[in-house]
Amino acid sequence: ANNFAMKGKRKTLNAGDVLSAMEEMEFQRFVAPLKESLEVYRREQKGKKEARKDKDKKADSEEQDKSREEENDDDDERMEEEEQNEEEEVDN
């Protein structure tokens, strides 16, 4: 696997390097199960990553909704104060 990485001018081994080395060393019977396991692992990691993104997006949208509600509450309070002020002016 190290040789395959060196040929690719890389210092880091990847899954392809290991699988190629196993084929070269005549361990073909292990290659197919390893590939399947690798695909399952990658799908799980992708699912976790997407779930994390969805969770983050949901949290962000909830924060935005809360801030909008607070702004609306502030606007409602201002309108009530203005109405009270107008009523006081009419009474005077």
PDB file of C-alpha atoms in Angstrom:
ATOM      1  CA  ALA A   1       0.000   0.000   0.000  1.00  0.00           C
ATOM      2  CA  ASN A   2       2.901   2.337   0.763  1.00  0.00           C
ATOM      3  CA  ASN A   3       4.309   1.750  -2.705  1.00  0.00           C
ATOM      4  CA  PHE A   4       0.983   2.610  -4.336  1.00  0.00           C
ATOM      5  CA  ALA A   5       0.828   5.835  -2.342  1.00  0.00           C
ATOM      6  CA  MET A   6       4.407   6.712  -3.317  1.00  0.00           C
ATOM      7  CA  LYS A   7       3.636   6.067  -6.975  1.00  0.00           C
ATOM      8  CA  GLY A   8       0.774   8.509  -6.627  1.00  0.00           C
ATOM      9  CA  LYS A   9       3.209  11.005  -5.025  1.00  0.00           C
ATOM     10  CA  ARG A  10       1.241  10.966  -1.786  1.00  0.00           C
ATOM     11  CA  LYS A  11       2.294  10.390   1.798  1.00  0.00           C
ATOM     12  CA  THR A  12      -1.136   9.333   2.976  1.00  0.00           C
ATOM     13  CA  LEU A  13      -2.546   5.893   2.301  1.00  0.00           C
ATOM     14  CA  ASN A  14      -6.128   5.630   1.144  1.00  0.00           C
ATOM     15  CA  ALA A  15      -8.523   2.711   0.838  1.00  0.00           C
ATOM     16  CA  GLY A  16      -7.707   2.231  -2.844  1.00  0.00           C
ATOM     17  CA  ASP A  17      -4.023   1.770  -2.018  1.00  0.00           C
ATOM     18  CA  VAL A  18      -4.797  -0.946   0.502  1.00  0.00           C
ATOM     19  CA  LEU A  19      -7.222  -2.740  -1.800  1.00  0.00           C
ATOM     20  CA  SER A  20      -4.752  -2.615  -4.693  1.00  0.00           C
ATOM     21  CA  ALA A  21      -2.016  -4.011  -2.481  1.00  0.00           C
ATOM     22  CA  MET A  22      -4.284  -6.822  -1.319  1.00  0.00           C
ATOM     23  CA  GLU A  23      -5.098  -7.742  -4.919  1.00  0.00           C
ATOM     24  CA  GLU A  24      -1.418  -7.713  -5.794  1.00  0.00           C
ATOM     25  CA  MET A  25      -0.636  -9.977  -2.843  1.00  0.00           C
ATOM     26  CA  GLU A  26      -3.360 -12.391  -4.006  1.00  0.00           C
ATOM     27  CA  PHE A  27      -5.859 -11.744  -1.227  1.00  0.00           C
ATOM     28  CA  GLN A  28      -8.766 -11.330  -3.664  1.00  0.00           C
ATOM     29  CA  ARG A  29     -11.171 -13.220  -1.411  1.00  0.00           C
ATOM     30  CA  PHE A  30     -10.914 -10.398   1.131  1.00  0.00           C
ATOM     31  CA  VAL A  31     -11.203  -7.536  -1.338  1.00  0.00           C
ATOM     32  CA  ALA A  32     -14.951  -7.842  -2.098  1.00  0.00           C
ATOM     33  CA  PRO A  33     -16.050  -7.993   1.589  1.00  0.00           C
ATOM     34  CA  LEU A  34     -13.755  -5.091   2.411  1.00  0.00           C
ATOM     35  CA  LYS A  35     -15.189  -2.994  -0.411  1.00  0.00           C
ATOM     36  CA  GLU A  36     -18.725  -3.717   0.806  1.00  0.00           C
ATOM     37  CA  SER A  37     -17.792  -2.820   4.372  1.00  0.00           C
ATOM     38  CA  LEU A  38     -16.144   0.376   3.185  1.00  0.00           C
ATOM     39  CA  GLU A  39     -19.276   1.391   1.270  1.00  0.00           C
ATOM     40  CA  VAL A  40     -21.466   0.718   4.314  1.00  0.00           C
ATOM     41  CA  TYR A  41     -19.114   2.780   6.484  1.00  0.00           C
ATOM     42  CA  ARG A  42     -19.111   5.663   4.007  1.00  0.00           C
ATOM     43  CA  ARG A  43     -22.919   5.647   3.782  1.00  0.00           C
ATOM     44  CA  GLU A  44     -23.181   5.716   7.578  1.00  0.00           C
ATOM     45  CA  GLN A  45     -20.765   8.622   7.809  1.00  0.00           C
ATOM     46  CA  LYS A  46     -22.622  10.484   5.068  1.00  0.00           C
ATOM     47  CA  GLY A  47     -25.911   9.900   6.874  1.00  0.00           C
ATOM     48  CA  LYS A  48     -24.458  11.199  10.135  1.00  0.00           C
ATOM     49  CA  LYS A  49     -23.075  14.244   8.368  1.00  0.00           C
ATOM     50  CA  GLU A  50     -26.414  15.009   6.704  1.00  0.00           C
ATOM     51  CA  ALA A  51     -28.259  14.504   9.991  1.00  0.00           C
ATOM     52  CA  ARG A  52     -25.887  16.945  11.659  1.00  0.00           C
ATOM     53  CA  LYS A  53     -26.467  19.487   8.883  1.00  0.00           C
ATOM     54  CA  ASP A  54     -30.236  19.079   9.152  1.00  0.00           C
ATOM     55  CA  LYS A  55     -30.026  19.506  12.920  1.00  0.00           C
ATOM     56  CA  ASP A  56     -27.923  22.658  12.530  1.00  0.00           C
ATOM     57  CA  LYS A  57     -30.324  24.072   9.936  1.00  0.00           C
ATOM     58  CA  LYS A  58     -33.287  23.329  12.184  1.00  0.00           C
ATOM     59  CA  ALA A  59     -31.586  25.022  15.142  1.00  0.00           C
ATOM     60  CA  ASP A  60     -30.764  28.065  13.004  1.00  0.00           C
ATOM     61  CA  SER A  61     -34.324  28.349  11.718  1.00  0.00           C
ATOM     62  CA  GLU A  62     -35.700  28.031  15.266  1.00  0.00           C
ATOM     63  CA  GLU A  63     -33.387  30.832  16.414  1.00  0.00           C
ATOM     64  CA  GLN A  64     -34.557  32.997  13.531  1.00  0.00           C
ATOM     65  CA  ASP A  65     -38.193  32.253  14.385  1.00  0.00           C
ATOM     66  CA  LYS A  66     -37.587  33.214  18.005  1.00  0.00           C
ATOM     67  CA  SER A  67     -35.894  36.461  17.016  1.00  0.00           C
ATOM     68  CA  ARG A  68     -38.788  37.251  14.663  1.00  0.00           C
ATOM     69  CA  GLU A  69     -41.280  36.584  17.440  1.00  0.00           C
ATOM     70  CA  GLU A  70     -39.328  38.884  19.753  1.00  0.00           C
ATOM     71  CA  GLU A  71     -39.306  41.596  17.088  1.00  0.00           C
ATOM     72  CA  ASN A  72     -43.054  41.195  16.590  1.00  0.00           C
ATOM     73  CA  ASP A  73     -43.593  41.400  20.357  1.00  0.00           C
ATOM     74  CA  ASP A  74     -41.511  44.580  20.457  1.00  0.00           C
ATOM     75  CA  ASP A  75     -43.529  46.031  17.588  1.00  0.00           C
ATOM     76  CA  ASP A  76     -46.800  45.143  19.335  1.00  0.00           C
ATOM     77  CA  GLU A  77     -45.614  46.837  22.529  1.00  0.00           C
ATOM     78  CA  ARG A  78     -44.635  49.967  20.606  1.00  0.00           C
ATOM     79  CA  MET A  79     -48.001  50.090  18.888  1.00  0.00           C
ATOM     80  CA  GLU A  80     -49.811  49.739  22.220  1.00  0.00           C
ATOM     81  CA  GLU A  81     -47.721  52.546  23.714  1.00  0.00           C
ATOM     82  CA  GLU A  82     -48.445  54.751  20.713  1.00  0.00           C
ATOM     83  CA  GLU A  83     -52.170  54.047  20.981  1.00  0.00           C
ATOM     84  CA  GLN A  84     -52.092  54.921  24.686  1.00  0.00           C
ATOM     85  CA  ASN A  85     -50.214  58.132  23.928  1.00  0.00           C
ATOM     86  CA  GLU A  86     -52.758  59.058  21.256  1.00  0.00           C
ATOM     87  CA  GLU A  87     -55.618  58.396  23.671  1.00  0.00           C
ATOM     88  CA  GLU A  88     -53.973  60.599  26.292  1.00  0.00           C
ATOM     89  CA  GLU A  89     -53.518  63.384  23.744  1.00  0.00           C
ATOM     90  CA  VAL A  90     -57.169  63.163  22.707  1.00  0.00           C
ATOM     91  CA  ASP A  91     -58.240  63.359  26.356  1.00  0.00           C
ATOM     92  CA  ASN A  92     -56.143  66.507  26.829  1.00  0.00           C
TER      93      ASN A  92
END
